Coordinates of C-alpha atoms and ligand atoms in Angstrom, one line a residue:
X277 CA 98.2 106.5 104.6
X278 CA 99.1 102.9 104.9
X279 CA 98.8 100.4 102.0
X280 CA 101.8 98.5 100.8
X281 CA 105.1 100.4 100.4
X282 CA 107.8 99.4 98.1
X283 CA 110.2 98.4 100.8
X284 CA 109.1 96.4 104.0
X285 CA 110.7 95.6 107.2
X286 CA 111.4 92.0 106.0
X287 CA 113.3 93.4 103.1
X288 CA 115.3 95.3 105.3
X289 CA 116.0 92.4 107.8
X290 CA 117.0 90.3 104.6
X291 CA 119.4 93.2 103.6
X292 CA 120.9 93.2 107.0
X293 CA 121.7 89.5 106.9
X294 CA 123.0 89.7 103.4
X295 CA 125.4 92.6 104.0
X296 CA 126.6 91.5 107.4
X297 CA 130.2 91.2 107.4
X298 CA 130.7 93.1 104.2
X299 CA 130.0 96.4 105.8
X300 CA 131.0 97.9 109.1
X301 CA 128.4 98.0 111.8
X302 CA 129.3 101.6 112.8
X303 CA 129.6 102.9 116.3
X304 CA 126.7 104.9 118.1
X305 CA 128.0 107.4 120.7
X306 CA 126.5 109.7 123.1
X307 CA 127.0 113.4 122.3
X308 CA 127.8 115.1 125.7
X309 CA 127.5 118.6 124.3
X310 CA 124.3 118.1 122.3
X311 CA 122.7 116.2 125.1
X312 CA 123.4 119.3 127.4
X313 CA 122.1 121.7 124.7
X314 CA 118.8 119.7 124.3
X315 CA 118.3 118.4 127.7
X316 CA 117.7 115.0 126.5
X317 CA 120.0 112.2 125.6
X318 CA 121.5 112.9 121.9
X319 CA 123.3 110.0 120.3
X320 CA 125.4 110.0 117.0
X321 CA 125.4 107.2 114.5
X322 CA 129.0 107.5 113.3
X323 CA 128.1 106.3 109.8
X324 CA 130.9 108.4 108.3
X325 CA 133.4 105.7 109.5
X326 CA 131.7 103.3 107.2
X327 CA 134.1 101.7 104.5
X328 CA 134.3 104.2 101.7
X329 CA 133.3 107.1 104.1
X330 CA 129.4 107.1 103.7
X331 CA 126.3 104.8 104.4
X332 CA 125.9 104.2 100.6
X333 CA 127.9 101.1 100.9
X334 CA 125.1 99.4 102.6
X335 CA 122.6 99.9 99.7
X336 CA 125.1 99.3 96.9
X337 CA 126.3 96.1 98.6
X338 CA 122.8 94.8 99.0
X339 CA 122.0 95.5 95.6
X340 CA 125.0 94.0 94.0
X341 CA 124.6 90.8 96.1
X342 CA 121.0 90.4 94.8
X343 CA 122.2 90.3 91.2
X344 CA 122.4 87.1 89.3
X345 CA 126.0 85.9 88.5
X346 CA 125.4 86.6 84.8
X347 CA 124.3 90.2 85.6
X348 CA 127.4 90.8 87.8
X349 CA 129.5 89.6 84.9
X350 CA 128.0 92.3 82.6
X351 CA 129.0 95.0 85.2
X352 CA 127.0 97.8 87.1
X353 CA 126.7 101.4 86.2
X354 CA 125.3 104.5 87.9
X355 CA 125.1 108.2 88.0
X356 CA 126.5 109.5 91.2
X357 CA 127.4 112.7 93.1
X358 CA 130.3 110.8 94.6
X359 CA 129.5 108.7 97.6
X360 CA 127.2 106.2 95.8
X361 CA 129.9 105.9 93.1
X362 CA 132.5 105.2 95.5
X363 CA 130.2 102.6 97.2
X364 CA 129.1 100.9 94.1
X365 CA 132.8 100.8 92.7
X366 CA 133.9 99.0 96.2
X367 CA 130.8 96.8 96.3
X368 CA 131.2 95.7 92.6
X369 CA 135.1 95.0 93.1
X370 CA 134.4 93.0 96.3
X371 CA 131.8 90.8 94.5
X372 CA 133.9 90.3 91.3
X373 CA 132.1 92.8 89.0
X374 CA 133.0 96.1 87.5
X375 CA 131.4 99.5 88.0
X376 CA 131.0 102.4 85.5
X377 CA 130.2 105.7 87.3
X378 CA 128.8 108.7 85.4
X379 CA 129.1 112.2 86.9
X380 CA 128.4 115.7 86.5
X381 CA 131.0 118.3 86.4
X382 CA 129.7 119.7 89.5
X383 CA 131.3 116.8 91.5
X384 CA 134.4 117.8 93.5
X385 CA 137.7 116.3 92.1
X386 CA 138.6 114.5 95.3
X387 CA 135.6 112.2 94.8
X388 CA 136.3 111.5 91.2
X389 CA 139.9 110.4 92.0
X390 CA 138.8 108.3 94.8
X391 CA 136.3 106.4 92.7
X392 CA 138.9 105.7 89.9
X393 CA 141.2 104.6 92.6
X394 CA 138.6 102.0 93.7
X395 CA 138.9 100.4 90.2
X396 CA 135.8 101.9 88.6
X397 CA 135.5 103.5 85.1
X398 CA 134.5 107.2 85.6
X399 CA 132.7 109.2 82.9
X400 CA 132.2 112.9 83.4
X401 CA 129.2 114.1 81.5
X402 CA 127.1 117.3 81.5
X403 CA 126.5 119.7 84.3
X404 CA 123.7 118.0 86.1
X405 CA 122.8 114.6 87.5
X406 CA 120.0 114.3 84.9
X407 CA 122.6 114.5 82.1
X408 CA 124.8 112.1 83.7
X409 CA 121.8 109.7 84.0
X410 CA 121.0 110.0 80.3
X411 CA 124.6 108.6 79.7
X412 CA 123.7 105.7 82.2
X413 CA 120.6 104.9 80.3
X414 CA 122.5 104.7 77.0
X415 CA 125.2 102.3 78.6
X416 CA 122.3 100.1 79.9
X417 CA 120.6 100.1 76.4
X418 CA 123.6 99.7 74.3
X419 CA 126.3 98.0 76.3
X420 CA 124.0 95.7 78.6
X421 CA 125.3 97.2 81.9
X422 CA 123.0 96.8 84.9
X423 CA 121.9 100.0 86.5
X424 CA 122.2 100.4 90.4
X425 CA 120.8 103.8 91.1
X426 CA 122.0 106.0 94.1
X427 CA 118.4 105.9 95.9
X428 CA 115.3 104.9 93.9
X429 CA 115.6 101.2 93.9
X430 CA 114.1 98.7 96.4
X431 CA 117.5 96.9 97.2
X432 CA 119.4 100.0 97.7
X433 CA 116.7 101.6 100.0
X434 CA 116.5 98.3 102.0
X435 CA 120.3 98.4 102.4
X436 CA 120.2 102.0 103.8
X437 CA 117.3 100.9 106.1
X438 CA 119.8 98.6 108.0
X439 CA 121.0 101.8 109.7
X440 CA 117.7 102.1 111.1
X441 CA 117.7 98.7 112.7
X442 CA 121.1 99.3 114.2
X443 CA 119.9 102.6 115.7
X444 CA 116.9 100.8 117.5
X445 CA 119.4 98.2 118.7
X446 CA 121.7 100.9 120.2
X447 CA 119.1 103.5 121.4
X448 CA 115.8 101.5 121.9
X449 CA 114.2 104.4 123.7
X450 CA 114.9 106.7 120.6
X451 CA 112.1 109.2 120.1
X452 CA 113.3 111.3 117.2
X453 CA 115.6 110.4 114.4
X454 CA 117.4 113.1 112.3
X455 CA 118.3 111.9 109.0
X456 CA 119.8 113.7 105.9
X457 CA 117.6 113.8 102.8
X458 CA 118.5 114.2 99.2
X459 CA 117.0 111.4 96.8
X460 CA 115.4 109.8 100.0
X461 CA 117.0 106.4 100.0
X462 CA 118.4 106.8 103.5
X463 CA 115.5 108.6 104.9
X464 CA 112.9 106.0 103.3
X465 CA 115.0 103.2 104.5
X466 CA 115.6 104.4 107.9
X467 CA 111.8 105.2 108.4
X468 CA 110.6 102.0 106.9
X469 CA 112.7 100.1 109.5
X470 CA 111.9 102.3 112.5
X471 CA 108.3 102.9 111.9
X472 CA 107.6 99.1 111.4
X473 CA 109.3 98.4 114.9
X474 CA 108.5 101.5 116.7
X475 CA 105.7 103.6 114.9
X476 CA 105.7 106.3 117.5
X477 CA 109.2 107.4 116.8
X478 CA 109.5 110.7 114.9
X479 CA 111.7 110.5 111.7
X480 CA 112.6 114.1 110.5
X481 CA 114.5 114.7 107.2
X482 CA 116.9 117.3 107.0
X483 CA 118.3 119.0 103.8
X484 CA 119.5 122.2 102.3
X485 CA 117.6 125.2 101.2
X486 CA 119.5 125.1 97.9
X487 CA 117.7 122.7 95.6
X488 CA 115.6 120.7 98.2
X489 CA 114.0 118.4 95.7
X490 CA 112.2 116.0 98.1
X491 CA 110.7 118.8 100.0
X492 CA 109.5 120.5 96.9
X493 CA 108.2 117.3 95.7
X494 CA 106.2 116.5 98.9
X495 CA 104.8 120.0 99.0
X496 CA 103.6 119.5 95.3
X497 CA 102.3 116.0 96.0
X498 CA 104.4 114.6 93.2
X499 CA 108.0 114.5 92.1
X500 CA 109.3 117.9 90.6
X501 CA 112.5 119.2 89.3
X502 CA 114.6 121.8 91.1
X503 CA 117.5 123.9 90.1
X504 CA 120.8 122.5 91.2
X505 CA 123.1 124.8 93.1
X506 CA 126.6 124.3 94.7
X507 CA 126.3 123.8 98.4
X508 CA 128.6 122.8 101.3
X509 CA 126.2 119.7 101.3
X510 CA 127.1 118.7 97.9
X511 CA 126.0 115.0 98.6
X512 CA 122.5 116.4 99.0
X513 CA 122.4 117.6 95.4
X514 CA 120.3 116.3 92.5
X515 CA 116.7 115.7 92.0
X516 CA 114.6 112.8 93.2
X517 CA 113.7 111.6 89.5
X518 CA 110.4 112.7 87.9
X519 CA 109.6 109.0 87.5
X520 CA 110.4 108.2 91.2
X521 CA 109.2 104.7 92.0
X522 CA 110.3 104.0 95.6
X523 CA 111.7 106.8 97.8
X524 CA 109.0 109.6 97.2
X525 CA 106.1 107.4 98.4
X526 CA 107.9 106.2 101.5
X527 CA 109.1 109.6 102.5
X528 CA 105.6 110.9 101.8
X529 CA 104.0 108.3 104.0
X530 CA 106.6 107.9 106.8
X531 CA 108.5 111.1 107.2
X532 CA 107.1 113.4 110.0
X533 CA 108.7 116.5 108.7
X534 CA 111.4 117.9 106.7
X535 CA 113.7 120.9 108.0
X536 CA 115.6 123.0 105.5
X537 CA 119.1 124.7 106.4
X538 CA 121.1 127.4 104.9
X539 CA 124.8 127.3 104.3
X540 CA 125.8 129.1 107.5
X541 CA 123.8 126.5 109.5
X542 CA 125.4 123.6 107.7
X543 CA 128.9 125.2 108.2
X544 CA 128.0 125.5 112.0
X545 CA 127.2 121.8 112.2
X546 CA 130.5 120.9 110.5
X547 CA 132.3 123.1 112.9
X548 CA 130.5 121.6 115.9
X549 CA 131.2 118.2 114.7
X550 CA 134.9 119.0 114.6
X551 CA 135.3 121.1 117.6
X552 CA 133.0 119.3 120.0
X553 CA 132.8 115.7 118.8
X554 CA 136.3 115.6 117.2
X555 CA 134.8 114.3 113.9
X556 CA 135.6 115.3 110.4
X557 CA 132.2 115.2 108.4
X558 CA 131.0 116.6 105.1
X559 CA 128.2 119.1 104.9
X560 CA 125.6 116.4 104.0
X561 CA 126.7 114.5 107.1
X562 CA 126.4 117.6 109.4
X563 CA 122.8 118.6 108.8
X564 CA 121.4 116.6 111.7
X565 CA 123.6 118.4 114.1
X566 CA 123.1 121.6 112.3
X567 CA 119.3 121.5 112.7
X568 CA 119.7 120.9 116.3
X569 CA 122.1 123.8 116.8
X570 CA 119.9 126.0 114.7
X571 CA 116.9 125.4 117.1
X572 CA 114.9 124.1 114.1
X573 CA 114.0 120.5 115.7
X574 CA 110.8 121.4 117.6
X575 CA 109.1 119.5 120.5
X576 CA 112.1 117.5 121.5
X577 CA 110.6 115.3 124.4
X578 CA 112.8 112.2 124.4
X579 CA 116.1 110.8 123.1
X580 CA 117.5 111.9 119.7
X581 CA 119.5 109.8 117.2
X582 CA 121.3 111.7 114.6
X583 CA 122.9 110.0 111.4
X584 CA 126.3 111.4 110.5
X585 CA 126.1 110.2 107.0
X586 CA 129.5 110.8 105.4
X587 CA 132.9 112.3 105.7
X588 CA 134.0 112.7 102.1
X589 CA 134.8 116.4 102.2
X590 CA 137.6 118.1 100.1
X591 CA 139.9 118.8 103.0
X592 CA 140.7 122.3 101.7
X593 CA 137.0 123.1 101.9
X594 CA 136.8 121.5 105.5
X595 CA 139.7 123.7 106.5
X596 CA 138.0 126.8 105.1
X597 CA 134.8 126.0 107.0
X598 CA 136.5 125.3 110.2
X599 CA 138.3 128.7 109.9
X600 CA 135.1 130.4 109.7
X601 CA 134.4 130.7 106.0
X602 CA 130.8 129.4 105.4
X603 CA 130.6 129.4 101.7
X604 CA 133.9 128.4 100.2
X605 CA 132.3 127.7 96.8
X606 CA 132.0 131.5 96.2
X607 CA 135.6 132.2 97.0
X608 CA 138.0 132.3 93.9
X609 CA 141.3 132.3 95.9
X610 CA 142.3 129.3 97.8
X611 CA 142.6 129.4 101.6
X612 CA 146.2 130.7 102.2
X613 CA 148.5 127.7 103.3
Ligands
PLP889 C1 123.6 110.3 99.4 C2 123.9 111.0 100.6 C3 122.9 111.5 101.4 C4 121.5 111.6 101.0 O1 121.0 110.3 100.8 P1 119.7 110.0 100.0 O2 119.5 108.6 100.0 O3 120.0 110.4 98.6 O4 118.7 110.8 100.5 C5 123.3 112.1 102.7 N1 124.5 112.3 103.2 C6 125.6 111.7 102.5 C7 127.0 111.7 103.0 C8 125.4 111.1 101.3 O5 126.4 110.5 100.5

Protein backbone atom coordinates (compact mmCIF):
# COMPACT_ATOMS: atom_id res chain seq x y z
CA UNK A 1 0.00 0.00 0.00
CA UNK A 2 1.39 3.44 -0.81
CA UNK A 3 -0.77 6.57 -0.81
CA UNK A 4 0.09 9.49 1.43
CA UNK A 5 0.96 8.72 5.03
CA UNK A 6 0.45 11.24 7.87
CA UNK A 7 4.23 11.67 8.42
CA UNK A 8 6.68 12.11 5.53
CA UNK A 9 10.44 12.11 5.25
CA UNK A 10 10.41 15.90 4.90
CA UNK A 11 8.50 16.19 8.21
CA UNK A 12 11.21 14.06 9.82
CA UNK A 13 14.06 16.04 8.25
CA UNK A 14 12.42 19.26 9.47
CA UNK A 15 12.09 17.74 12.95
CA UNK A 16 15.78 16.82 12.93
CA UNK A 17 16.73 20.44 12.16
CA UNK A 18 14.30 21.78 14.78
CA UNK A 19 15.45 19.59 17.69
CA UNK A 20 19.14 19.61 16.81
CA UNK A 21 21.12 20.90 19.79
CA UNK A 22 18.14 20.36 22.13
CA UNK A 23 18.43 16.57 22.30
CA UNK A 24 21.48 14.32 22.37
CA UNK A 25 22.63 12.68 19.18
CA UNK A 26 23.10 9.31 20.88
CA UNK A 27 25.98 6.90 20.11
CA UNK A 28 25.69 3.89 17.83
CA UNK A 29 28.07 1.05 18.79
CA UNK A 30 28.90 -2.40 17.54
CA UNK A 31 27.87 -5.34 19.74
CA UNK A 32 30.66 -7.90 19.60
CA UNK A 33 28.59 -10.56 21.35
CA UNK A 34 25.45 -10.17 19.21
CA UNK A 35 27.48 -9.86 15.99
CA UNK A 36 29.13 -13.16 16.85
CA UNK A 37 25.79 -14.77 17.73
CA UNK A 38 24.15 -13.68 14.45
CA UNK A 39 27.12 -13.90 12.09
CA UNK A 40 26.45 -10.38 10.79
CA UNK A 41 27.33 -6.93 12.16
CA UNK A 42 24.87 -5.98 14.91
CA UNK A 43 24.84 -2.37 16.09
CA UNK A 44 23.16 -0.84 19.12
CA UNK A 45 21.62 2.63 19.03
CA UNK A 46 22.18 3.71 22.63
CA UNK A 47 19.10 5.88 22.84
CA UNK A 48 18.69 5.07 26.54
CA UNK A 49 21.52 7.59 27.01
CA UNK A 50 19.15 10.29 25.71
CA UNK A 51 18.47 13.16 28.15
CA UNK A 52 15.54 11.98 30.35
CA UNK A 53 16.57 8.38 29.62
CA UNK A 54 14.42 7.54 26.60
CA UNK A 55 13.83 8.53 22.97
CA UNK A 56 10.55 10.27 23.82
CA UNK A 57 12.38 13.58 24.29
CA UNK A 58 12.71 13.77 20.50
CA UNK A 59 8.98 13.72 19.79
CA UNK A 60 8.03 15.86 22.77
CA UNK A 61 10.64 18.50 21.92
CA UNK A 62 9.55 18.64 18.29
CA UNK A 63 5.90 18.97 19.30
CA UNK A 64 6.52 21.74 21.86
CA UNK A 65 8.70 23.67 19.39
CA UNK A 66 5.88 23.59 16.84
CA UNK A 67 3.39 25.27 19.21
CA UNK A 68 2.59 28.97 18.93
CA UNK A 69 3.86 31.18 21.80
CA UNK A 70 0.26 31.56 22.91
CA UNK A 71 -0.23 27.76 23.09
CA UNK A 72 3.02 27.35 24.99
CA UNK A 73 1.84 29.92 27.53
CA UNK A 74 -1.35 27.91 28.20
CA UNK A 75 0.71 24.80 29.04
CA UNK A 76 0.82 21.25 27.70
CA UNK A 77 -0.80 18.06 28.98
CA UNK A 78 -0.50 14.35 28.33
CA UNK A 79 -1.35 10.92 29.68
CA UNK A 80 1.82 8.92 30.03
CA UNK A 81 3.20 5.67 31.37
CA UNK A 82 6.28 7.61 32.39
CA UNK A 83 8.82 8.25 29.69
CA UNK A 84 6.66 10.56 27.61
CA UNK A 85 5.74 12.39 30.80
CA UNK A 86 9.38 12.92 31.68
CA UNK A 87 10.12 14.00 28.13
CA UNK A 88 7.24 16.45 27.95
CA UNK A 89 8.05 17.84 31.39
CA UNK A 90 11.64 18.46 30.27
CA UNK A 91 10.72 19.83 26.85
CA UNK A 92 8.05 22.15 28.26
CA UNK A 93 10.42 23.55 30.87
CA UNK A 94 13.20 24.00 28.32
CA UNK A 95 10.89 26.07 26.11
CA UNK A 96 9.30 28.16 28.87
CA UNK A 97 6.04 26.22 29.19
CA UNK A 98 4.60 23.97 31.93
CA UNK A 99 3.48 20.35 31.57
CA UNK A 100 0.67 18.55 33.37
CA UNK A 101 1.05 14.75 33.25
CA UNK A 102 -1.83 12.34 33.96
CA UNK A 103 -0.95 8.72 34.79
CA UNK A 104 -2.63 5.51 35.82
CA UNK A 105 -1.87 3.81 39.13
CA UNK A 106 0.09 1.08 37.27
CA UNK A 107 2.97 3.50 36.68
CA UNK A 108 6.01 2.77 38.91
CA UNK A 109 6.72 5.26 41.70
CA UNK A 110 10.23 6.07 40.47
CA UNK A 111 8.81 7.44 37.23
CA UNK A 112 6.24 9.57 39.03
CA UNK A 113 8.89 11.11 41.30
CA UNK A 114 11.19 11.89 38.43
CA UNK A 115 8.46 13.68 36.49
CA UNK A 116 7.61 15.81 39.54
CA UNK A 117 11.30 16.64 39.90
CA UNK A 118 11.35 17.88 36.30
CA UNK A 119 8.86 20.57 37.31
CA UNK A 120 5.63 19.10 35.92
CA UNK A 121 2.26 18.82 37.65
CA UNK A 122 1.44 15.10 38.11
CA UNK A 123 -2.09 13.72 38.38
CA UNK A 124 -2.66 10.03 39.24
CA UNK A 125 -6.04 8.89 37.89
CA UNK A 126 -7.63 5.49 37.33
CA UNK A 127 -6.03 2.14 36.60
CA UNK A 128 -5.56 2.37 32.86
CA UNK A 129 -4.14 4.79 30.34
CA UNK A 130 -7.65 5.23 28.96
CA UNK A 131 -8.87 6.62 32.28
CA UNK A 132 -5.85 8.91 32.51
CA UNK A 133 -6.65 10.09 29.00
CA UNK A 134 -10.19 11.07 30.03
CA UNK A 135 -8.61 13.40 32.58
CA UNK A 136 -6.43 14.90 29.86
CA UNK A 137 -9.47 15.51 27.67
CA UNK A 138 -11.16 17.35 30.53
CA UNK A 139 -8.11 19.58 31.12
CA UNK A 140 -8.04 20.44 27.41
CA UNK A 141 -11.76 21.20 27.37
CA UNK A 142 -12.07 23.08 30.65
CA UNK A 143 -8.65 24.63 31.26
CA UNK A 144 -7.44 25.17 27.69
CA UNK A 145 -4.26 23.10 28.02
CA UNK A 146 -2.72 21.80 24.77
CA UNK A 147 -2.50 18.03 24.47
CA UNK A 148 0.80 16.49 23.33
CA UNK A 149 0.02 12.77 23.19
CA UNK A 150 2.70 10.07 23.67
CA UNK A 151 2.56 8.72 20.12
CA UNK A 152 -0.49 9.43 17.97
CA UNK A 153 0.50 12.89 16.75
CA UNK A 154 2.35 13.87 13.54
CA UNK A 155 4.94 16.09 15.30
CA UNK A 156 5.65 13.44 17.94
CA UNK A 157 6.03 10.66 15.39
CA UNK A 158 8.23 12.85 13.17
CA UNK A 159 10.44 13.60 16.18
CA UNK A 160 10.89 9.89 16.94
CA UNK A 161 11.68 9.35 13.26
CA UNK A 162 14.89 11.36 13.64
CA UNK A 163 16.33 8.19 15.20
CA UNK A 164 15.90 6.50 11.84
CA UNK A 165 17.94 9.20 10.10
CA UNK A 166 20.76 8.78 12.62
CA UNK A 167 20.79 4.99 12.22
CA UNK A 168 21.16 5.40 8.45
CA UNK A 169 24.05 7.81 8.97
CA UNK A 170 25.84 5.44 11.34
CA UNK A 171 25.05 2.12 9.60
CA UNK A 172 24.27 2.93 5.93
CA UNK A 173 24.35 -0.76 5.01
CA UNK A 174 21.68 -1.69 7.59
CA UNK A 175 19.38 -4.50 6.38
CA UNK A 176 17.16 -5.02 9.43
CA UNK A 177 16.09 -2.60 12.16
CA UNK A 178 14.61 -3.93 15.41
CA UNK A 179 12.38 -1.36 17.09
CA UNK A 180 10.23 -1.60 20.23
CA UNK A 181 6.51 -1.05 19.63
CA UNK A 182 3.74 0.09 21.92
CA UNK A 183 1.58 2.90 20.56
CA UNK A 184 3.81 2.84 17.50
CA UNK A 185 5.19 6.38 17.43
CA UNK A 186 8.77 5.16 17.50
CA UNK A 187 8.24 2.37 14.98
CA UNK A 188 6.16 4.54 12.65
CA UNK A 189 8.67 7.40 12.72
CA UNK A 190 11.69 5.18 12.23
CA UNK A 191 9.97 3.21 9.47
CA UNK A 192 8.86 6.39 7.69
CA UNK A 193 12.44 7.73 7.76
CA UNK A 194 14.24 4.57 6.75
CA UNK A 195 11.78 3.26 4.15
CA UNK A 196 11.85 6.64 2.39
CA UNK A 197 15.63 6.59 2.13
CA UNK A 198 16.24 2.84 1.79
CA UNK A 199 13.01 0.96 1.04
CA UNK A 200 14.55 -2.51 1.05
CA UNK A 201 15.46 -2.24 4.76
CA UNK A 202 13.33 -4.51 6.94
CA UNK A 203 11.72 -2.77 9.92
CA UNK A 204 10.61 -5.26 12.55
CA UNK A 205 8.55 -4.19 15.54
CA UNK A 206 9.05 -5.98 18.84
CA UNK A 207 6.65 -6.01 21.76
CA UNK A 208 5.49 -8.13 24.69
CA UNK A 209 2.85 -10.84 24.60
CA UNK A 210 1.04 -9.23 27.51
CA UNK A 211 -1.26 -6.67 25.92
CA UNK A 212 0.19 -6.30 22.41
CA UNK A 213 -2.22 -3.62 21.22
CA UNK A 214 -0.56 -2.77 17.90
CA UNK A 215 -0.19 -6.42 16.92
CA UNK A 216 -3.83 -7.18 17.80
CA UNK A 217 -4.93 -4.11 15.87
CA UNK A 218 -2.90 -4.98 12.77
CA UNK A 219 -4.32 -8.52 12.87
CA UNK A 220 -7.85 -7.12 13.19
CA UNK A 221 -7.30 -4.54 10.43
CA UNK A 222 -8.36 -1.70 12.74
CA UNK A 223 -7.45 -0.39 16.21
CA UNK A 224 -8.74 -2.68 18.98
CA UNK A 225 -8.54 -2.58 22.78
CA UNK A 226 -6.46 -5.10 24.70
CA UNK A 227 -6.32 -5.81 28.42
CA UNK A 228 -3.43 -4.09 30.22
CA UNK A 229 -1.20 -6.35 32.31
CA UNK A 230 1.90 -5.67 34.37
CA UNK A 231 5.06 -6.48 32.42
CA UNK A 232 8.79 -6.04 32.78
CA UNK A 233 8.38 -3.89 29.68
CA UNK A 234 6.02 -1.46 31.45
CA UNK A 235 6.80 1.30 28.92
CA UNK A 236 5.12 -0.86 26.27
CA UNK A 237 1.78 -0.86 28.12
CA UNK A 238 -1.39 0.86 26.95
CA UNK A 239 -3.54 0.78 23.85
CA UNK A 240 -3.04 2.49 20.51
CA UNK A 241 -6.29 4.48 20.78
CA UNK A 242 -9.50 3.35 19.04
CA UNK A 243 -9.45 6.64 17.13
CA UNK A 244 -5.80 6.26 16.07
CA UNK A 245 -4.95 8.80 13.34
CA UNK A 246 -1.23 8.45 12.69
CA UNK A 247 0.67 5.42 13.92
CA UNK A 248 -1.68 2.57 13.01
CA UNK A 249 -1.71 3.39 9.29
CA UNK A 250 2.06 3.86 9.14
CA UNK A 251 2.78 0.65 11.06
CA UNK A 252 0.30 -1.21 8.85
CA UNK A 253 1.90 0.04 5.66
CA UNK A 254 5.59 0.08 6.62
CA UNK A 255 6.36 -2.54 9.28
CA UNK A 256 7.54 -5.85 7.84
CA UNK A 257 6.64 -7.88 10.92
CA UNK A 258 5.89 -7.72 14.64
CA UNK A 259 7.54 -10.16 17.06
CA UNK A 260 6.03 -10.96 20.47
CA UNK A 261 8.11 -11.81 23.54
CA UNK A 262 7.29 -13.37 26.89
CA UNK A 263 8.58 -12.07 30.22
CA UNK A 264 11.44 -14.60 30.43
CA UNK A 265 12.70 -13.48 27.02
CA UNK A 266 12.52 -9.80 27.98
CA UNK A 267 14.40 -10.51 31.21
CA UNK A 268 17.09 -12.36 29.22
CA UNK A 269 17.46 -9.25 27.05
CA UNK A 270 17.98 -7.03 30.10
CA UNK A 271 20.53 -9.47 31.52
CA UNK A 272 22.43 -9.62 28.25
CA UNK A 273 22.52 -5.82 28.02
CA UNK A 274 23.93 -5.65 31.52
CA UNK A 275 26.38 -8.55 31.46
CA UNK A 276 27.64 -8.35 27.86
CA UNK A 277 27.09 -4.75 26.79
CA UNK A 278 27.47 -3.20 30.28
CA UNK A 279 24.27 -1.21 29.81
CA UNK A 280 21.36 -0.76 32.23
CA UNK A 281 18.16 -0.76 30.19
CA UNK A 282 14.50 -1.10 31.04
CA UNK A 283 12.39 -4.00 29.79
CA UNK A 284 10.96 -2.04 26.86
CA UNK A 285 14.47 -1.07 25.81
CA UNK A 286 15.64 -4.68 25.87
CA UNK A 287 13.14 -6.22 23.47
CA UNK A 288 15.32 -5.90 20.36
CA UNK A 289 18.22 -7.72 21.99
CA UNK A 290 15.73 -10.18 23.49
CA UNK A 291 14.20 -11.01 20.10
CA UNK A 292 17.65 -11.82 18.69
CA UNK A 293 18.59 -13.94 21.71
CA UNK A 294 15.29 -15.82 21.49
CA UNK A 295 16.00 -16.68 17.86
CA UNK A 296 12.78 -14.98 16.80
CA UNK A 297 14.30 -12.73 14.10
CA UNK A 298 14.28 -14.94 11.01
CA UNK A 299 16.17 -14.62 7.73
CA UNK A 300 18.98 -12.37 8.96
CA UNK A 301 21.04 -11.70 5.82
CA UNK A 302 22.76 -8.40 6.55
CA UNK A 303 23.60 -5.83 9.20
CA UNK A 304 21.16 -5.43 12.09
CA UNK A 305 20.48 -2.24 14.06
CA UNK A 306 18.77 -2.46 17.45
CA UNK A 307 17.24 0.53 19.20
CA UNK A 308 17.79 0.48 22.98
CA UNK A 309 14.89 2.81 23.67
CA UNK A 310 15.12 3.60 27.38
CA UNK A 311 16.73 3.01 30.74
CA UNK A 312 14.13 4.20 33.25
CA UNK A 313 13.77 1.02 35.24
CA UNK A 314 13.28 0.89 38.98
CA UNK A 315 16.72 -0.22 40.15
CA UNK A 316 15.26 -2.74 42.64
CA UNK A 317 13.39 -4.37 39.76
CA UNK A 318 16.52 -4.31 37.62
CA UNK A 319 18.55 -5.93 40.41
CA UNK A 320 15.99 -8.73 40.77
CA UNK A 321 16.05 -9.38 37.03
CA UNK A 322 19.85 -9.44 36.94
CA UNK A 323 19.76 -11.89 39.84
CA UNK A 324 17.64 -14.28 37.84
CA UNK A 325 14.09 -13.45 38.82
CA UNK A 326 12.17 -12.92 35.61
CA UNK A 327 8.84 -11.74 36.92
CA UNK A 328 9.46 -9.41 39.86
CA UNK A 329 5.91 -8.05 39.63
CA UNK A 330 4.46 -11.26 41.09
CA UNK A 331 6.89 -11.28 44.01
CA UNK A 332 5.37 -9.81 47.18
CA UNK A 333 8.56 -9.67 49.24
CA UNK A 334 11.32 -7.32 48.11
CA UNK A 335 14.64 -8.76 47.10
CA UNK A 336 16.79 -9.12 50.24
CA UNK A 337 19.28 -6.30 50.62
C1 LIG B 1 7.31 4.69 24.77
C2 LIG B 1 8.38 3.70 24.76
C3 LIG B 1 8.41 2.67 23.80
C4 LIG B 1 7.30 2.48 22.79
O1 LIG B 1 7.15 3.60 21.96
P1 LIG B 1 5.81 3.82 21.12
O2 LIG B 1 6.06 5.03 20.33
O3 LIG B 1 4.68 3.99 22.10
O4 LIG B 1 5.60 2.59 20.32
C5 LIG B 1 9.49 1.82 23.81
N1 LIG B 1 10.49 1.93 24.71
C6 LIG B 1 10.48 2.90 25.65
C7 LIG B 1 11.61 2.96 26.61
C8 LIG B 1 9.43 3.81 25.70
O5 LIG B 1 9.45 4.76 26.63
